[in-house]
Short mmCIF file of C-alpha atoms in Angstrom, two decimals:
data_model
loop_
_atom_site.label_atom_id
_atom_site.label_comp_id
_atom_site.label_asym_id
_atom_site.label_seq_id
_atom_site.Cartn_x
_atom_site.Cartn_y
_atom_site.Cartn_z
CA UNK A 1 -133.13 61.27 15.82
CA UNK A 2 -133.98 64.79 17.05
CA UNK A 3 -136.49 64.68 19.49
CA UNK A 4 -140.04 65.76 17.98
CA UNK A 5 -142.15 68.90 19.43
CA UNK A 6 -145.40 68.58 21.08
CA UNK A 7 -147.31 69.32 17.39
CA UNK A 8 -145.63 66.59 15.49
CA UNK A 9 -146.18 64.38 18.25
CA UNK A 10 -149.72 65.40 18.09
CA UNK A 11 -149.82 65.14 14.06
CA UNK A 12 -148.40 61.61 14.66
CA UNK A 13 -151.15 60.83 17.41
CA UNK A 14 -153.50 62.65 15.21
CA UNK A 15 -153.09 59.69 12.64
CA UNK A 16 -152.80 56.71 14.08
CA UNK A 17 -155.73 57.36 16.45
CA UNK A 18 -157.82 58.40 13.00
CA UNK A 19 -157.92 55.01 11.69
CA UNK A 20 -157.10 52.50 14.58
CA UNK A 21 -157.52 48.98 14.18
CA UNK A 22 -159.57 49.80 11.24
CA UNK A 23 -162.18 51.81 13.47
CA UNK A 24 -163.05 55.13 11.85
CA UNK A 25 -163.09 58.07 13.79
CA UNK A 26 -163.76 60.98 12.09
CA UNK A 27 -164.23 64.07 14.57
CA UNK A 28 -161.03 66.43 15.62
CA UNK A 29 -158.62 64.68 17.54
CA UNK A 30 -156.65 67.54 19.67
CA UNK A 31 -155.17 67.50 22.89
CA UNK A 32 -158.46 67.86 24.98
CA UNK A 33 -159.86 64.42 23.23
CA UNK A 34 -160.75 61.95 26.16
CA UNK A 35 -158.70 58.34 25.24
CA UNK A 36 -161.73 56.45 26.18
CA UNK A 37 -165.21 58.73 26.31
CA UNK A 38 -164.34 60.40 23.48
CA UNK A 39 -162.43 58.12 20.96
CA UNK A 40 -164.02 55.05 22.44
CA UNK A 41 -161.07 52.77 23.26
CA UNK A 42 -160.39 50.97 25.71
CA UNK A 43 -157.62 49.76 27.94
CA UNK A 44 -156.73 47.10 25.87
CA UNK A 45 -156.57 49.55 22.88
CA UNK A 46 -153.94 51.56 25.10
CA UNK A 47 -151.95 48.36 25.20
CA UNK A 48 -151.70 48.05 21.59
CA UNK A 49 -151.52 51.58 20.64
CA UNK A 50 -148.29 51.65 23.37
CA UNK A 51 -147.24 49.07 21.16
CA UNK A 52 -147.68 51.47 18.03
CA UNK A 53 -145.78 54.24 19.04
CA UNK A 54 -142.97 52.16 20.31
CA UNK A 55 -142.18 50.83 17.09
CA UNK A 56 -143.27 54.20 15.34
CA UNK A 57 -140.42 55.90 17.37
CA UNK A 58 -138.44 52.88 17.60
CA UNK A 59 -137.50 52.56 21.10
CA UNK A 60 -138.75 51.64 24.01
CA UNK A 61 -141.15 54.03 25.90
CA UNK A 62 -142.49 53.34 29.93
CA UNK A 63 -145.83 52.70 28.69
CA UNK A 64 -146.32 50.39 31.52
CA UNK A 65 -145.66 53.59 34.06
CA UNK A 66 -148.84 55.23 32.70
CA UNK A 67 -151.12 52.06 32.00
CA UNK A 68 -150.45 51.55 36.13
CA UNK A 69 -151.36 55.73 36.40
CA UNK A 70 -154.27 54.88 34.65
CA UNK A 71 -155.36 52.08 37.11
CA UNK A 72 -155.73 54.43 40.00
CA UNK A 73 -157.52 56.66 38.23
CA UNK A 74 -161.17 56.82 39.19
CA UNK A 75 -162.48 57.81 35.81
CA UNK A 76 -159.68 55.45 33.55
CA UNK A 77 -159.59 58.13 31.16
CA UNK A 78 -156.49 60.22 29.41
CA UNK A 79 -156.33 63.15 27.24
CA UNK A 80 -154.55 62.79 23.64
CA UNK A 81 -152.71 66.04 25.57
CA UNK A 82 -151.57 63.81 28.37
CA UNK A 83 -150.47 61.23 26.14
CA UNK A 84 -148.25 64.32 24.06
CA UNK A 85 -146.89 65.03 26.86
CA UNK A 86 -145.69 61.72 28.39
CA UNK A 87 -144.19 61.33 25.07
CA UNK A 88 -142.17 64.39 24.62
CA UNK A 89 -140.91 63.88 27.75
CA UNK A 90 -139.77 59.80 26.89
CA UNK A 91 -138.63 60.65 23.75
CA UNK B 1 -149.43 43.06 18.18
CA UNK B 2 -147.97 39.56 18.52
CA UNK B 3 -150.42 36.88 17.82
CA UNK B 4 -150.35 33.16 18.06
CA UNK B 5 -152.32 30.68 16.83
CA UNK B 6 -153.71 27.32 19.09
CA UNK B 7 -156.60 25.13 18.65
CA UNK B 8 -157.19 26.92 14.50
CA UNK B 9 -157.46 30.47 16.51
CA UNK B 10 -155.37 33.70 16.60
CA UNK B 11 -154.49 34.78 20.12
CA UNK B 12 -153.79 37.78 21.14
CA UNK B 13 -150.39 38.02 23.71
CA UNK B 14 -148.11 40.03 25.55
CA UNK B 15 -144.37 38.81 26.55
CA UNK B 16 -141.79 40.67 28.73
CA UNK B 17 -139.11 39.91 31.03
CA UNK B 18 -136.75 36.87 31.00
CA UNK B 19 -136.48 34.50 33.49
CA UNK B 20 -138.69 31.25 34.80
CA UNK B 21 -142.28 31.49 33.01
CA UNK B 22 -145.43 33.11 34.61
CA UNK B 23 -148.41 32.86 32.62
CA UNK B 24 -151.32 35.41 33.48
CA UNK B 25 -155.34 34.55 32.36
CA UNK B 26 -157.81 37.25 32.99
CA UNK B 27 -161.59 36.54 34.05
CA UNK B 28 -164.60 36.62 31.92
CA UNK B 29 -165.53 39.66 30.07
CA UNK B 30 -162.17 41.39 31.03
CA UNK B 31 -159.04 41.02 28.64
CA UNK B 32 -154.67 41.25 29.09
CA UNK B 33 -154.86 45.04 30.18
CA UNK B 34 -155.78 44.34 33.39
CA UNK B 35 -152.29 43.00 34.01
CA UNK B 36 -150.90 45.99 32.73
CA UNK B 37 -153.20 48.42 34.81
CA UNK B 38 -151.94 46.21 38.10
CA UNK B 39 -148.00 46.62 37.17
CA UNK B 40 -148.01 42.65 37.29
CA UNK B 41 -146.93 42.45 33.82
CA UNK B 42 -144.24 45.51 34.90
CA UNK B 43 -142.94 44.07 38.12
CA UNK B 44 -142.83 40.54 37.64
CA UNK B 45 -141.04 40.93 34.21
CA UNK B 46 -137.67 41.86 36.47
CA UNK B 47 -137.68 38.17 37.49
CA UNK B 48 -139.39 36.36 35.25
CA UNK B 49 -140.77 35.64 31.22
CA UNK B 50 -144.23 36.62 31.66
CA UNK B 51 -146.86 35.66 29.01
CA UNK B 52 -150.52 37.57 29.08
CA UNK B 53 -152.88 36.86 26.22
CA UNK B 54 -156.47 37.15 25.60
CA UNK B 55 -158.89 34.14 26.13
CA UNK B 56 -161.21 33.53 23.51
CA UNK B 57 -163.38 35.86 22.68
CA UNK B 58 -162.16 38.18 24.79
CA UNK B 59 -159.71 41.49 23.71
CA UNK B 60 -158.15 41.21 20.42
CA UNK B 61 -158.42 37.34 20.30
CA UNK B 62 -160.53 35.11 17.65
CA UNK B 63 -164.20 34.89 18.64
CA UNK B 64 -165.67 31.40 17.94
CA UNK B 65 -169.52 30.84 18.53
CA UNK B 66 -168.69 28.56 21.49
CA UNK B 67 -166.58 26.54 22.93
CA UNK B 68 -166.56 28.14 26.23
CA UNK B 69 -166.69 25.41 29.31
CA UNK B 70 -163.20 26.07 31.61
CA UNK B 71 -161.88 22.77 29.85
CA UNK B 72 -161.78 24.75 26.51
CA UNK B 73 -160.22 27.31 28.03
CA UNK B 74 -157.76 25.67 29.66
CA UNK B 75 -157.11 23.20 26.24
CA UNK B 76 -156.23 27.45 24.72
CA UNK B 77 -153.54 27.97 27.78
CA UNK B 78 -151.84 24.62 27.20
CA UNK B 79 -151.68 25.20 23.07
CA UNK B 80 -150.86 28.68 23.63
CA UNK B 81 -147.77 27.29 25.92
CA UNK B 82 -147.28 24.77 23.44
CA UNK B 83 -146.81 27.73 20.42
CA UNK B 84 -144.75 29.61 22.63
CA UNK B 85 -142.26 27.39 23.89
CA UNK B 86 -143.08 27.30 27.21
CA UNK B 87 -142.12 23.73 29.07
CA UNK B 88 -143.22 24.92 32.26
CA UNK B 89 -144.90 27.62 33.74
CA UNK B 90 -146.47 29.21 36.89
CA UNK B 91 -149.67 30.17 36.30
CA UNK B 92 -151.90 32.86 37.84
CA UNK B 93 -155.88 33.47 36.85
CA UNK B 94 -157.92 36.07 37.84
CA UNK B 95 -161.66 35.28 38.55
CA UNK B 96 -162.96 32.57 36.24
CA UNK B 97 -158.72 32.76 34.45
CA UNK B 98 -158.19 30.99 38.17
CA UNK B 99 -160.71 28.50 37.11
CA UNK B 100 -158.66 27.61 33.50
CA UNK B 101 -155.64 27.50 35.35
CA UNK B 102 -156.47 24.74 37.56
CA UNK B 103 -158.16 23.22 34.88
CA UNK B 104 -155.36 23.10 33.44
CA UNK B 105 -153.40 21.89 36.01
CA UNK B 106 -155.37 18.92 36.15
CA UNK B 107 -155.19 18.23 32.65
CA UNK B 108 -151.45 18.78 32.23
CA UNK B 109 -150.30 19.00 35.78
CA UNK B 110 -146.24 18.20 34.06
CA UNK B 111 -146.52 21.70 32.68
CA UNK B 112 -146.91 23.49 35.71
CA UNK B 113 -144.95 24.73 38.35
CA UNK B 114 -147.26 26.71 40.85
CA UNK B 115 -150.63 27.88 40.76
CA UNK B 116 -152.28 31.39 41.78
CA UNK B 117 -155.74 31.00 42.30
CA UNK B 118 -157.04 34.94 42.85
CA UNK B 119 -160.53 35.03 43.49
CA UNK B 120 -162.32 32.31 41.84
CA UNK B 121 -165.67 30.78 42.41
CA UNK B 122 -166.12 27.38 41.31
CA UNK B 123 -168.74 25.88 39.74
CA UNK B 124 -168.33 22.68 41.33
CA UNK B 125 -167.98 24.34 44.68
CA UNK B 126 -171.26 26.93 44.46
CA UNK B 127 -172.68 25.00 47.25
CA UNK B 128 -170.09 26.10 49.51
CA UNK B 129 -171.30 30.22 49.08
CA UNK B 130 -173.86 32.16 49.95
CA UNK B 131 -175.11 34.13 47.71
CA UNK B 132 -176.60 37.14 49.52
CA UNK B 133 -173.00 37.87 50.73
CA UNK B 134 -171.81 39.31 47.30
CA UNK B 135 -172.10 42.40 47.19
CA UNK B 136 -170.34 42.77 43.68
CA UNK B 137 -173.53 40.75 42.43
CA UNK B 138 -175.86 43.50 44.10
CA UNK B 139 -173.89 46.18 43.17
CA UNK B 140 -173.91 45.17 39.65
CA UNK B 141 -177.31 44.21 39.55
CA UNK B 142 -178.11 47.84 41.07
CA UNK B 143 -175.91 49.45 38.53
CA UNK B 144 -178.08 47.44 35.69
CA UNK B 145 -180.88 48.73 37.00
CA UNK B 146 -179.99 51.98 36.45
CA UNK B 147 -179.21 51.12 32.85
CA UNK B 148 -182.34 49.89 32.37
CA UNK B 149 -181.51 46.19 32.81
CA UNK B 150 -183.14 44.00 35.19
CA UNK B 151 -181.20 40.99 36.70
CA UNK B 152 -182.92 38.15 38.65
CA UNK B 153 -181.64 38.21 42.54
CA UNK B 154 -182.38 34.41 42.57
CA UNK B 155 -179.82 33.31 40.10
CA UNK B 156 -176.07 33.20 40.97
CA UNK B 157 -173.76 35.29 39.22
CA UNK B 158 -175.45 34.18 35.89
CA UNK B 159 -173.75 35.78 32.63
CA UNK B 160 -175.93 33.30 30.25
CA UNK B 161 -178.91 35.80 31.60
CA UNK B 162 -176.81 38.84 31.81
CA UNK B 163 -175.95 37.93 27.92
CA UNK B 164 -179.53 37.16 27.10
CA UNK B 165 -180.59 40.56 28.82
CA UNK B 166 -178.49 42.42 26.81
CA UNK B 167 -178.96 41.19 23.51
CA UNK B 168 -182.84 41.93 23.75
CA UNK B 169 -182.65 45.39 25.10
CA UNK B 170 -184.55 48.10 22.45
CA UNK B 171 -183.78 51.48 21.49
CA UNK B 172 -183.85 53.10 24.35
CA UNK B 173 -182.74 51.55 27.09
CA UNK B 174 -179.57 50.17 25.00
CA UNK B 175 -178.99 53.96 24.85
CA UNK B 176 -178.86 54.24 28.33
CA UNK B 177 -176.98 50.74 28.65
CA UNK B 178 -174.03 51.98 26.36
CA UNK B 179 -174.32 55.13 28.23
CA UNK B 180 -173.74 53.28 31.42
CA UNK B 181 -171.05 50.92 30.52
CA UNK B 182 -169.12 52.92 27.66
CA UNK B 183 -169.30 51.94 23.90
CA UNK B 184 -166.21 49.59 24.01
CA UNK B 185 -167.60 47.58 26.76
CA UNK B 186 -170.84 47.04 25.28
CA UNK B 187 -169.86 46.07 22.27
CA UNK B 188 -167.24 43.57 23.93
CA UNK B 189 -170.67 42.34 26.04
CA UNK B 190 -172.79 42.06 22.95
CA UNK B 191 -169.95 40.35 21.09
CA UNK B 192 -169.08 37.36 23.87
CA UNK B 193 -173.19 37.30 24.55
CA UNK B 194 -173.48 36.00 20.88
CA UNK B 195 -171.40 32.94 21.85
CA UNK B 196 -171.95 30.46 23.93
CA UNK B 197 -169.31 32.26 26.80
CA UNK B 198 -172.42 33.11 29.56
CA UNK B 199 -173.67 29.35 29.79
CA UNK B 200 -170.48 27.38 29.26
CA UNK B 201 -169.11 29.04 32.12
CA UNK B 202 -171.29 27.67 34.36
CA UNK B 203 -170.96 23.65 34.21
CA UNK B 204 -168.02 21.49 35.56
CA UNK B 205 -166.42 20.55 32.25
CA UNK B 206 -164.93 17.90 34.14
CA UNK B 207 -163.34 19.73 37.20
CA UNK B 208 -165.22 18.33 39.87
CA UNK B 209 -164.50 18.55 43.46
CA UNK B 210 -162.55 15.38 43.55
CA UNK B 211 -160.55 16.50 40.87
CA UNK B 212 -159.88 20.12 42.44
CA UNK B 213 -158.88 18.72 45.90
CA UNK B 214 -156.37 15.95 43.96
CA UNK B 215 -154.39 19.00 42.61
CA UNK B 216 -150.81 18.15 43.79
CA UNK B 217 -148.81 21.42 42.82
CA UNK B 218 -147.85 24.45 44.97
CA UNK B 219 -151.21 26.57 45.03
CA UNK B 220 -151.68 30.16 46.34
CA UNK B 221 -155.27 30.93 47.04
CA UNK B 222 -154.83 34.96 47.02
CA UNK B 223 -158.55 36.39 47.81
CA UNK B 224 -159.72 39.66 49.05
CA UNK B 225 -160.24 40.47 52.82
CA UNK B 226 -163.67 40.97 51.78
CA UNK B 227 -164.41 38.89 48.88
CA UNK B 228 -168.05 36.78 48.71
CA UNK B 229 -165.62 33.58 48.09
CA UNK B 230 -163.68 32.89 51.43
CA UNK B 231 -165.53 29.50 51.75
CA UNK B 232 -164.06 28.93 48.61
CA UNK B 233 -160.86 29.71 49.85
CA UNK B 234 -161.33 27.50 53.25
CA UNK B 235 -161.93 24.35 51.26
CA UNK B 236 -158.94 25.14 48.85
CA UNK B 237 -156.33 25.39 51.96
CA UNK B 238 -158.25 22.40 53.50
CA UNK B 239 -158.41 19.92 50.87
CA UNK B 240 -155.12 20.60 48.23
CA UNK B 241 -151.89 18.66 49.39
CA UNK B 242 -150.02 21.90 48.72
CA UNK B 243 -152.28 24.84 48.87
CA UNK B 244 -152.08 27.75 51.25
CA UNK B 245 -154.15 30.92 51.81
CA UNK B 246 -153.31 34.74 51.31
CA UNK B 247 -155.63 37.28 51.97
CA UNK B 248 -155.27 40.72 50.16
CA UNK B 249 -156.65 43.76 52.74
CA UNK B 250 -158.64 46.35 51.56
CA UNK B 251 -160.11 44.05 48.63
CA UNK B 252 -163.01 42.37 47.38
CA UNK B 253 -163.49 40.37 44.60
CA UNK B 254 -161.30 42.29 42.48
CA UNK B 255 -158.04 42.90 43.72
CA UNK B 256 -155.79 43.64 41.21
CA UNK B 257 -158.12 46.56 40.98
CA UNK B 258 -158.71 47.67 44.17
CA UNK B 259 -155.77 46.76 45.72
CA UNK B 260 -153.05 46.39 43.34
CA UNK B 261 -149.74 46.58 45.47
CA UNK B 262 -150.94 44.40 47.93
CA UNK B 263 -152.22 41.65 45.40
CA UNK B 264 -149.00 41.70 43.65
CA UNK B 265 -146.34 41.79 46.93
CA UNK B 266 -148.46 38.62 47.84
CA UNK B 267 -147.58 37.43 44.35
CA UNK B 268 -144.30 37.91 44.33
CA UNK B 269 -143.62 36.50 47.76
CA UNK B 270 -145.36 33.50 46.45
CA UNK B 271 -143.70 32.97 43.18
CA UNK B 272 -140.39 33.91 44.56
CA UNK B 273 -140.48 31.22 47.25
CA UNK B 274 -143.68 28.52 46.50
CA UNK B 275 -143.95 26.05 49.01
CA UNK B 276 -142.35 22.81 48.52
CA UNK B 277 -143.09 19.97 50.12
CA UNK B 278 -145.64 17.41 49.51
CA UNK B 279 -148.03 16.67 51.65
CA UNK B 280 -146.21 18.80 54.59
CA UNK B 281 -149.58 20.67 55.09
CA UNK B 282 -152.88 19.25 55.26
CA UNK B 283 -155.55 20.94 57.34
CA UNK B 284 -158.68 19.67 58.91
CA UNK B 285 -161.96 21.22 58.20
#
């Protein structure tokens, strides 16, 4: 598999993150979206949604790496951009 | 998202690793990521099978309307182990998930090999604390008042209240609530303050202090340097056949928050070498 560019990992984000677990969100999702303010997920969400894109891209990605990042992190939040570009990297 | 189901509910778990079991429950209100956010899930899978899952009506498990005394709880851990497999496990609880897991270890004390006690309070033991030294309680409370919610400074850590508070806040100072806490959060609060979670978790259930101190296993009381429960802590390493002490610096009451690397090296030391034998250590009080 060819490894994707930052847009169609965005596209990709783009959808799963529209309809997650059934929760509607209907305003623009783009790479300044916060994770949590914005989308209003939370860590456990990040858990599952690692668990998405693993089997999306079918492999395994170092998810746990950047759920520990998070941790320290005084706010707990993450851009969608962030998230592109811990992917394109992994992938 | 792998589910099981114990008891007639659908649990929520996590599973990596390979190796002797390690079973992680999370406290009250929280849910499986904070295992992740810690690394413990991460680290200890390079030695270990390690299990995390959601209690009940917590995260993505099944909520039932109640059902929430630590003997529940710990009846979920020992169905959940039963589902998956797992014979035999160390088990480690955060906060009121240290609470289950002894709970458990008294009810099925074959199925476990160690226990990691970080940071619980126990109902049967409130006696032993003091409550003007937890400052997590005033800090909270102080943080609720900001939000608009007002929480009594003569009642211990009481989530029944906190739930009841909640529920009955109007239009505007939920606003400023679910500004405070974040949208997820509150709706995870308003969800578990529905059940019976905030009460239940107050009573014995059945582990009373006879039973706690009769808890023959290897047990690792990990608290925080400063958490409000080192009394707690005292009478653990004083009355268990087999339980010793670890203190986590630079912590309170949460520290595989605020002091993840040292909570999990302490771990790991622990699980890597529990103590053995019986009755070797028994301190006076």
């Amino acid at each position: 598999m060819s490894t994707p560019s930052g847009a169609e990992i965005l596209t990709d984000l783009t959808n799963l993150l529209g309809n997650f677990q059934g929760r509607e969100y209907s305003g623009a999702i783009g790479p300044e979206t916060r994770f949590f303010a914005d989308l209003g997920l939370a860590s456990i969400d990040a858990v599952v949604l690692g668990e998405m894109l693993q089997s999306h891209y079918g492999r395994d990605l170092p998810f746990g790496d950047l759920m520990a990042e998070l941790g320290r992190r005084a706010d707990r939040d993450l851009l969608v951009g962030e998230l592109v570009e811990f992917l394109r990297r992994h992938l | 998202m792998p589910f099981s189901s114990a008891n007639g509910m659908r649990f929520h778990y996590q599973q990596t690793g390979s190796g002797p079991d390690v079973v992680l429950v999370h406290g009250l209100t929280g849910d499986l990521s904070i295992w992740f956010l810690c690394r413990a899930m991460q680290e200890l899978g390079g030695s270990h099978r390690v299990t995390a899952y959601d209690l009940r009506g917590h995260g993505y498990s099944d909520v039932p309307p109640d059902g929430y005394t630590s003997a529940d709880h710990a009846g979920d851990l020992v169905a959940l182990m039963d589902q998956l497999g797992i014979d035999r496990a160390s088990v480690v609880g955060h906060s009121y998930g240290g609470v289950i897991a002894l709970h458990a270890a008294v009810l099925a004390p074959g199925r476990f090999e160690a226990v990691v006690l970080s940071d619980p309070y126990f109902p049967a033991l409130r006696h032993l604390e003091d409550v003007s030294r937890w400052g997590h309680w005033r800090d909270f409370r102080q943080e609720a008042h900001e939000a608009g919610v007002e929480l009594s400074d003569e009642h211990w850590y009481d989530l029944g209240l906190f739930f009841d508070q909640v529920l009955h806040l109007d239009g505007e100072r939920l606003l400023r609530f679910r500004q405070a806490v974040g949208l997820p959060a509150l709706n995870r609060l308003l969800r578990l303050g529905r059940t019976t979670c905030g009460d239940d978790s107050k009573v014995e259930a059945g582990l009373t202090v006879e039973r706690i101190a009769r808890v023959d296993l290897p047990v690792l009381a990990l608290y925080g340097e400063s958490s409000p429960f080192l009394a707690t802590a005292a009478f653990l390493e004083a009355h268990l056949p087999r339980c010793r002490t670890a203190i986590v610096p630079d912590a309170k009451h949460r520290a595989p928050e605020e002091n993840p690397e040292g909570f999990l090296r302490l771990l790991q030391e622990f699980l890597a070498r529990p103590p053995r034998p019986a009755g070797a250590r028994r301190l006076a009080t």
